[in-house]
Amino acid sequence: MNQAVKVGRFMLIGQIGAGKTTLFNCLFDKDEVARKTQVMEFEGDSGIDTPGEYFSHPRMYHALITMAADVERLVYVHPADVFDCRLPYGLLDVYAGKTIDAIVSKMDVPGADLPRVAQLLREAGVSGQIFPVSSSDPVSIERIRRHLLRLEQGVTEEP
């Protein structure tokens, strides 16, 4: 069995219902049905799942900003069929010097439009990699897992 190496913690952020918890469960092989995340959930030193309310309500930004100080990588999760970006203006500027990737979730839903969402994310300031994913597609989950966790023992990181 492959062991994850601590490379620096990542934090999933995004609106309510974006698919953060489903993705988090898939990344860490948790055989659980996603439920409403009430507080930040941690998976060892590797990942943090955040409630959508922390992202959607300005009075909760302090929780994201405080926790982001301890992570190496922010991962914005955005549904493939939502064509307005709810990234609060200037929020990514707070994270200067951090890697900011995006995951376009729910690629298997009707109306999914990766090129349109990717353009939206770039315009909002996401400068890192953009990964399309479906929770029912193990290949897309494995690609993200390898990127975020950099698995060892014969599994090499893609350039």
mmCIF file of N, CA and C in Angstrom, residues 34-114:
data_model
loop_
_atom_site.group_PDB
_atom_site.id
_atom_site.type_symbol
_atom_site.label_atom_id
_atom_site.label_comp_id
_atom_site.label_asym_id
_atom_site.label_seq_id
_atom_site.Cartn_x
_atom_site.Cartn_y
_atom_site.Cartn_z
ATOM 1 N N ALA A 34 -21.080 11.870 1.546
ATOM 2 C CA ALA A 34 -20.806 13.249 1.957
ATOM 3 C C ALA A 34 -21.993 13.797 2.732
ATOM 4 N N ARG A 35 -21.675 14.470 3.801
ATOM 5 C CA ARG A 35 -22.706 15.134 4.598
ATOM 6 C C ARG A 35 -22.303 16.595 4.729
ATOM 7 N N LYS A 36 -23.200 17.411 5.153
ATOM 8 C CA LYS A 36 -22.928 18.834 5.301
ATOM 9 C C LYS A 36 -21.767 19.035 6.267
ATOM 10 N N THR A 37 -20.691 19.656 5.786
ATOM 11 C CA THR A 37 -19.537 19.927 6.629
ATOM 12 C C THR A 37 -19.858 21.093 7.552
ATOM 13 N N GLN A 38 -19.711 20.870 8.850
ATOM 14 C CA GLN A 38 -20.052 21.890 9.844
ATOM 15 C C GLN A 38 -18.837 22.673 10.328
ATOM 16 N N VAL A 39 -17.694 22.013 10.378
ATOM 17 C CA VAL A 39 -16.443 22.632 10.822
ATOM 18 C C VAL A 39 -15.335 22.139 9.904
ATOM 19 N N MET A 40 -14.166 22.747 9.990
ATOM 20 C CA MET A 40 -13.046 22.263 9.192
ATOM 21 C C MET A 40 -12.737 20.832 9.598
ATOM 22 N N GLU A 41 -12.493 19.990 8.599
ATOM 23 C CA GLU A 41 -12.142 18.601 8.860
ATOM 24 C C GLU A 41 -10.737 18.361 8.345
ATOM 25 N N PHE A 42 -9.938 17.670 9.149
ATOM 26 C CA PHE A 42 -8.526 17.449 8.859
ATOM 27 C C PHE A 42 -8.264 15.985 8.573
ATOM 28 N N GLU A 43 -7.367 15.734 7.644
ATOM 29 C CA GLU A 43 -6.881 14.385 7.378
ATOM 30 C C GLU A 43 -5.381 14.408 7.653
ATOM 31 N N GLY A 44 -5.024 14.130 8.890
ATOM 32 C CA GLY A 44 -3.618 14.163 9.303
ATOM 33 C C GLY A 44 -2.979 15.498 8.968
ATOM 34 N N ASP A 45 -1.783 15.416 8.428
ATOM 35 C CA ASP A 45 -1.050 16.615 8.014
ATOM 36 C C ASP A 45 -1.228 16.908 6.538
ATOM 37 N N SER A 46 -2.192 16.235 5.894
ATOM 38 C CA SER A 46 -2.309 16.338 4.449
ATOM 39 C C SER A 46 -3.339 17.332 3.965
ATOM 40 N N GLY A 47 -4.582 17.199 4.402
ATOM 41 C CA GLY A 47 -5.636 18.003 3.804
ATOM 42 C C GLY A 47 -6.647 18.531 4.797
ATOM 43 N N ILE A 48 -7.308 19.597 4.377
ATOM 44 C CA ILE A 48 -8.363 20.226 5.174
ATOM 45 C C ILE A 48 -9.565 20.450 4.262
ATOM 46 N N ASP A 49 -10.729 20.026 4.733
ATOM 47 C CA ASP A 49 -12.000 20.280 4.059
ATOM 48 C C ASP A 49 -12.688 21.395 4.841
ATOM 49 N N THR A 50 -13.204 22.389 4.136
ATOM 50 C CA THR A 50 -13.826 23.531 4.814
ATOM 51 C C THR A 50 -15.315 23.616 4.492
ATOM 52 N N PRO A 51 -16.095 24.124 5.435
ATOM 53 C CA PRO A 51 -17.518 24.341 5.150
ATOM 54 C C PRO A 51 -17.691 25.442 4.107
ATOM 55 N N GLY A 52 -18.665 25.290 3.230
ATOM 56 C CA GLY A 52 -18.943 26.300 2.224
ATOM 57 C C GLY A 52 -19.307 27.648 2.813
ATOM 58 N N GLU A 53 -19.894 27.638 4.005
ATOM 59 C CA GLU A 53 -20.253 28.905 4.657
ATOM 60 C C GLU A 53 -19.027 29.760 4.941
ATOM 61 N N TYR A 54 -17.882 29.122 5.216
ATOM 62 C CA TYR A 54 -16.665 29.875 5.494
ATOM 63 C C TYR A 54 -16.243 30.675 4.268
ATOM 64 N N PHE A 55 -16.592 30.185 3.118
ATOM 65 C CA PHE A 55 -16.246 30.811 1.851
ATOM 66 C C PHE A 55 -17.315 31.799 1.397
ATOM 67 N N SER A 56 -18.560 31.504 1.720
ATOM 68 C CA SER A 56 -19.689 32.261 1.181
ATOM 69 C C SER A 56 -20.114 33.467 2.025
ATOM 70 N N HIS A 57 -19.716 33.496 3.275
ATOM 71 C CA HIS A 57 -20.163 34.571 4.166
ATOM 72 C C HIS A 57 -18.971 35.382 4.664
ATOM 73 N N PRO A 58 -18.916 36.663 4.331
ATOM 74 C CA PRO A 58 -17.767 37.490 4.708
ATOM 75 C C PRO A 58 -17.404 37.430 6.195
ATOM 76 N N ARG A 59 -18.373 37.244 7.054
ATOM 77 C CA ARG A 59 -18.058 37.214 8.484
ATOM 78 C C ARG A 59 -17.234 35.976 8.864
ATOM 79 N N MET A 60 -17.143 35.006 7.943
ATOM 80 C CA MET A 60 -16.389 33.783 8.204
ATOM 81 C C MET A 60 -15.022 33.768 7.513
ATOM 82 N N TYR A 61 -14.715 34.795 6.729
ATOM 83 C CA TYR A 61 -13.446 34.816 6.002
ATOM 84 C C TYR A 61 -12.249 34.679 6.938
ATOM 85 N N HIS A 62 -12.366 35.237 8.145
ATOM 86 C CA HIS A 62 -11.232 35.186 9.066
ATOM 87 C C HIS A 62 -10.798 33.744 9.340
ATOM 88 N N ALA A 63 -11.749 32.815 9.376
ATOM 89 C CA ALA A 63 -11.402 31.410 9.615
ATOM 90 C C ALA A 63 -10.572 30.856 8.457
ATOM 91 N N LEU A 64 -10.975 31.179 7.225
ATOM 92 C CA LEU A 64 -10.196 30.723 6.062
ATOM 93 C C LEU A 64 -8.813 31.365 6.033
ATOM 94 N N ILE A 65 -8.775 32.657 6.258
ATOM 95 C CA ILE A 65 -7.507 33.384 6.191
ATOM 96 C C ILE A 65 -6.542 32.880 7.259
ATOM 97 N N THR A 66 -7.048 32.642 8.468
ATOM 98 C CA THR A 66 -6.204 32.149 9.557
ATOM 99 C C THR A 66 -5.655 30.762 9.245
ATOM 100 N N MET A 67 -6.517 29.858 8.809
ATOM 101 C CA MET A 67 -6.073 28.498 8.524
ATOM 102 C C MET A 67 -5.163 28.461 7.301
ATOM 103 N N ALA A 68 -5.382 29.331 6.337
ATOM 104 C CA ALA A 68 -4.562 29.349 5.123
ATOM 105 C C ALA A 68 -3.101 29.668 5.428
ATOM 106 N N ALA A 69 -2.851 30.309 6.560
ATOM 107 C CA ALA A 69 -1.469 30.602 6.930
ATOM 108 C C ALA A 69 -0.669 29.318 7.127
ATOM 109 N N ASP A 70 -1.350 28.224 7.459
ATOM 110 C CA ASP A 70 -0.672 26.963 7.747
ATOM 111 C C ASP A 70 -0.651 25.983 6.581
ATOM 112 N N VAL A 71 -1.171 26.379 5.434
ATOM 113 C CA VAL A 71 -1.192 25.463 4.301
ATOM 114 C C VAL A 71 -0.253 25.943 3.202
ATOM 115 N N GLU A 72 0.192 24.986 2.412
ATOM 116 C CA GLU A 72 1.062 25.311 1.294
ATOM 117 C C GLU A 72 0.263 25.596 0.031
ATOM 118 N N ARG A 73 -0.898 24.926 -0.089
ATOM 119 C CA ARG A 73 -1.648 24.973 -1.341
ATOM 120 C C ARG A 73 -3.132 25.152 -1.035
ATOM 121 N N LEU A 74 -3.742 26.097 -1.746
ATOM 122 C CA LEU A 74 -5.189 26.265 -1.699
ATOM 123 C C LEU A 74 -5.784 25.630 -2.941
ATOM 124 N N VAL A 75 -6.904 24.974 -2.768
ATOM 125 C CA VAL A 75 -7.568 24.317 -3.886
ATOM 126 C C VAL A 75 -9.017 24.801 -3.901
ATOM 127 N N TYR A 76 -9.333 25.600 -4.915
ATOM 128 C CA TYR A 76 -10.684 26.122 -5.076
ATOM 129 C C TYR A 76 -11.496 25.109 -5.872
ATOM 130 N N VAL A 77 -12.615 24.671 -5.310
ATOM 131 C CA VAL A 77 -13.485 23.689 -5.957
ATOM 132 C C VAL A 77 -14.695 24.435 -6.513
ATOM 133 N N HIS A 78 -14.930 24.259 -7.826
ATOM 134 C CA HIS A 78 -16.008 24.975 -8.513
ATOM 135 C C HIS A 78 -16.777 23.993 -9.398
ATOM 136 N N PRO A 79 -18.098 23.968 -9.304
ATOM 137 C CA PRO A 79 -18.887 23.040 -10.135
ATOM 138 C C PRO A 79 -18.805 23.374 -11.627
ATOM 139 N N ALA A 80 -18.809 22.338 -12.444
ATOM 140 C CA ALA A 80 -18.667 22.474 -13.897
ATOM 141 C C ALA A 80 -19.873 23.102 -14.570
ATOM 142 N N ASP A 81 -20.993 23.205 -13.874
ATOM 143 C CA ASP A 81 -22.207 23.760 -14.477
ATOM 144 C C ASP A 81 -22.631 25.086 -13.841
ATOM 145 N N VAL A 82 -21.702 25.731 -13.140
ATOM 146 C CA VAL A 82 -21.979 27.039 -12.529
ATOM 147 C C VAL A 82 -21.104 28.060 -13.235
ATOM 148 N N PHE A 83 -21.739 29.075 -13.813
ATOM 149 C CA PHE A 83 -21.018 30.000 -14.686
ATOM 150 C C PHE A 83 -20.857 31.404 -14.123
ATOM 151 N N ASP A 84 -20.996 31.511 -12.817
ATOM 152 C CA ASP A 84 -20.602 32.747 -12.150
ATOM 153 C C ASP A 84 -19.623 32.334 -11.061
ATOM 154 N N CYS A 85 -18.598 33.135 -10.890
ATOM 155 C CA CYS A 85 -17.555 32.811 -9.931
ATOM 156 C C CYS A 85 -17.852 33.532 -8.630
ATOM 157 N N ARG A 86 -17.882 32.782 -7.574
ATOM 158 C CA ARG A 86 -18.210 33.361 -6.273
ATOM 159 C C ARG A 86 -16.978 33.584 -5.411
ATOM 160 N N LEU A 87 -15.826 33.587 -6.076
ATOM 161 C CA LEU A 87 -14.607 33.927 -5.347
ATOM 162 C C LEU A 87 -14.720 35.393 -4.930
ATOM 163 N N PRO A 88 -14.715 35.680 -3.642
ATOM 164 C CA PRO A 88 -14.821 37.071 -3.210
ATOM 165 C C PRO A 88 -13.660 37.903 -3.753
ATOM 166 N N TYR A 89 -13.966 39.068 -4.265
ATOM 167 C CA TYR A 89 -12.965 39.946 -4.848
ATOM 168 C C TYR A 89 -11.841 40.182 -3.846
ATOM 169 N N GLY A 90 -10.622 39.950 -4.279
ATOM 170 C CA GLY A 90 -9.448 40.207 -3.457
ATOM 171 C C GLY A 90 -9.087 39.094 -2.485
ATOM 172 N N LEU A 91 -9.954 38.090 -2.338
ATOM 173 C CA LEU A 91 -9.657 37.033 -1.365
ATOM 174 C C LEU A 91 -8.373 36.296 -1.731
ATOM 175 N N LEU A 92 -8.166 36.005 -3.010
ATOM 176 C CA LEU A 92 -6.947 35.297 -3.400
ATOM 177 C C LEU A 92 -5.699 36.148 -3.191
ATOM 178 N N ASP A 93 -5.850 37.469 -3.196
ATOM 179 C CA ASP A 93 -4.704 38.343 -2.971
ATOM 180 C C ASP A 93 -4.129 38.163 -1.569
ATOM 181 N N VAL A 94 -4.974 37.782 -0.628
ATOM 182 C CA VAL A 94 -4.530 37.546 0.744
ATOM 183 C C VAL A 94 -3.518 36.405 0.778
ATOM 184 N N TYR A 95 -3.615 35.508 -0.178
ATOM 185 C CA TYR A 95 -2.801 34.309 -0.192
ATOM 186 C C TYR A 95 -1.587 34.433 -1.099
ATOM 187 N N ALA A 96 -1.067 35.613 -1.286
ATOM 188 C CA ALA A 96 0.099 35.813 -2.142
ATOM 189 C C ALA A 96 1.210 34.860 -1.730
ATOM 190 N N GLY A 97 1.828 34.229 -2.706
ATOM 191 C CA GLY A 97 2.915 33.309 -2.435
ATOM 192 C C GLY A 97 2.474 31.863 -2.251
ATOM 193 N N LYS A 98 1.194 31.621 -2.214
ATOM 194 C CA LYS A 98 0.692 30.252 -2.090
ATOM 195 C C LYS A 98 0.275 29.752 -3.466
ATOM 196 N N THR A 99 0.394 28.454 -3.667
ATOM 197 C CA THR A 99 -0.092 27.851 -4.890
ATOM 198 C C THR A 99 -1.610 27.788 -4.804
ATOM 199 N N ILE A 100 -2.288 28.260 -5.833
ATOM 200 C CA ILE A 100 -3.750 28.219 -5.868
ATOM 201 C C ILE A 100 -4.170 27.443 -7.104
ATOM 202 N N ASP A 101 -4.624 26.215 -6.862
ATOM 203 C CA ASP A 101 -5.133 25.363 -7.927
ATOM 204 C C ASP A 101 -6.649 25.393 -7.893
ATOM 205 N N ALA A 102 -7.269 24.861 -8.932
ATOM 206 C CA ALA A 102 -8.726 24.738 -8.956
ATOM 207 C C ALA A 102 -9.102 23.340 -9.413
ATOM 208 N N ILE A 103 -10.189 22.878 -8.884
ATOM 209 C CA ILE A 103 -10.771 21.621 -9.315
ATOM 210 C C ILE A 103 -12.173 21.923 -9.802
ATOM 211 N N VAL A 104 -12.440 21.557 -11.036
ATOM 212 C CA VAL A 104 -13.777 21.731 -11.602
ATOM 213 C C VAL A 104 -14.503 20.416 -11.351
ATOM 214 N N SER A 105 -15.414 20.461 -10.399
ATOM 215 C CA SER A 105 -16.130 19.267 -9.962
ATOM 216 C C SER A 105 -17.389 19.038 -10.794
ATOM 217 N N LYS A 106 -17.957 17.874 -10.617
ATOM 218 C CA LYS A 106 -19.239 17.521 -11.233
ATOM 219 C C LYS A 106 -19.195 17.557 -12.760
ATOM 220 N N MET A 107 -18.077 17.075 -13.305
ATOM 221 C CA MET A 107 -17.917 17.074 -14.755
ATOM 222 C C MET A 107 -18.924 16.173 -15.463
ATOM 223 N N ASP A 108 -19.608 15.318 -14.718
ATOM 224 C CA ASP A 108 -20.557 14.385 -15.324
ATOM 225 C C ASP A 108 -22.000 14.886 -15.295
ATOM 226 N N VAL A 109 -22.223 16.121 -14.823
ATOM 227 C CA VAL A 109 -23.598 16.628 -14.777
ATOM 228 C C VAL A 109 -23.971 17.258 -16.116
ATOM 229 N N PRO A 110 -25.254 17.224 -16.463
ATOM 230 C CA PRO A 110 -25.688 17.902 -17.699
ATOM 231 C C PRO A 110 -25.348 19.395 -17.624
ATOM 232 N N GLY A 111 -24.866 19.926 -18.714
ATOM 233 C CA GLY A 111 -24.530 21.341 -18.759
ATOM 234 C C GLY A 111 -23.110 21.665 -18.339
ATOM 235 N N ALA A 112 -22.317 20.657 -18.010
ATOM 236 C CA ALA A 112 -20.926 20.899 -17.636
ATOM 237 C C ALA A 112 -20.181 21.513 -18.822
ATOM 238 N N ASP A 113 -19.392 22.546 -18.553
ATOM 239 C CA ASP A 113 -18.676 23.253 -19.620
ATOM 240 C C ASP A 113 -17.293 23.639 -19.103
ATOM 241 N N LEU A 114 -16.331 22.726 -19.225
ATOM 242 C CA LEU A 114 -14.989 22.952 -18.706
ATOM 243 C C LEU A 114 -14.314 24.190 -19.295
#
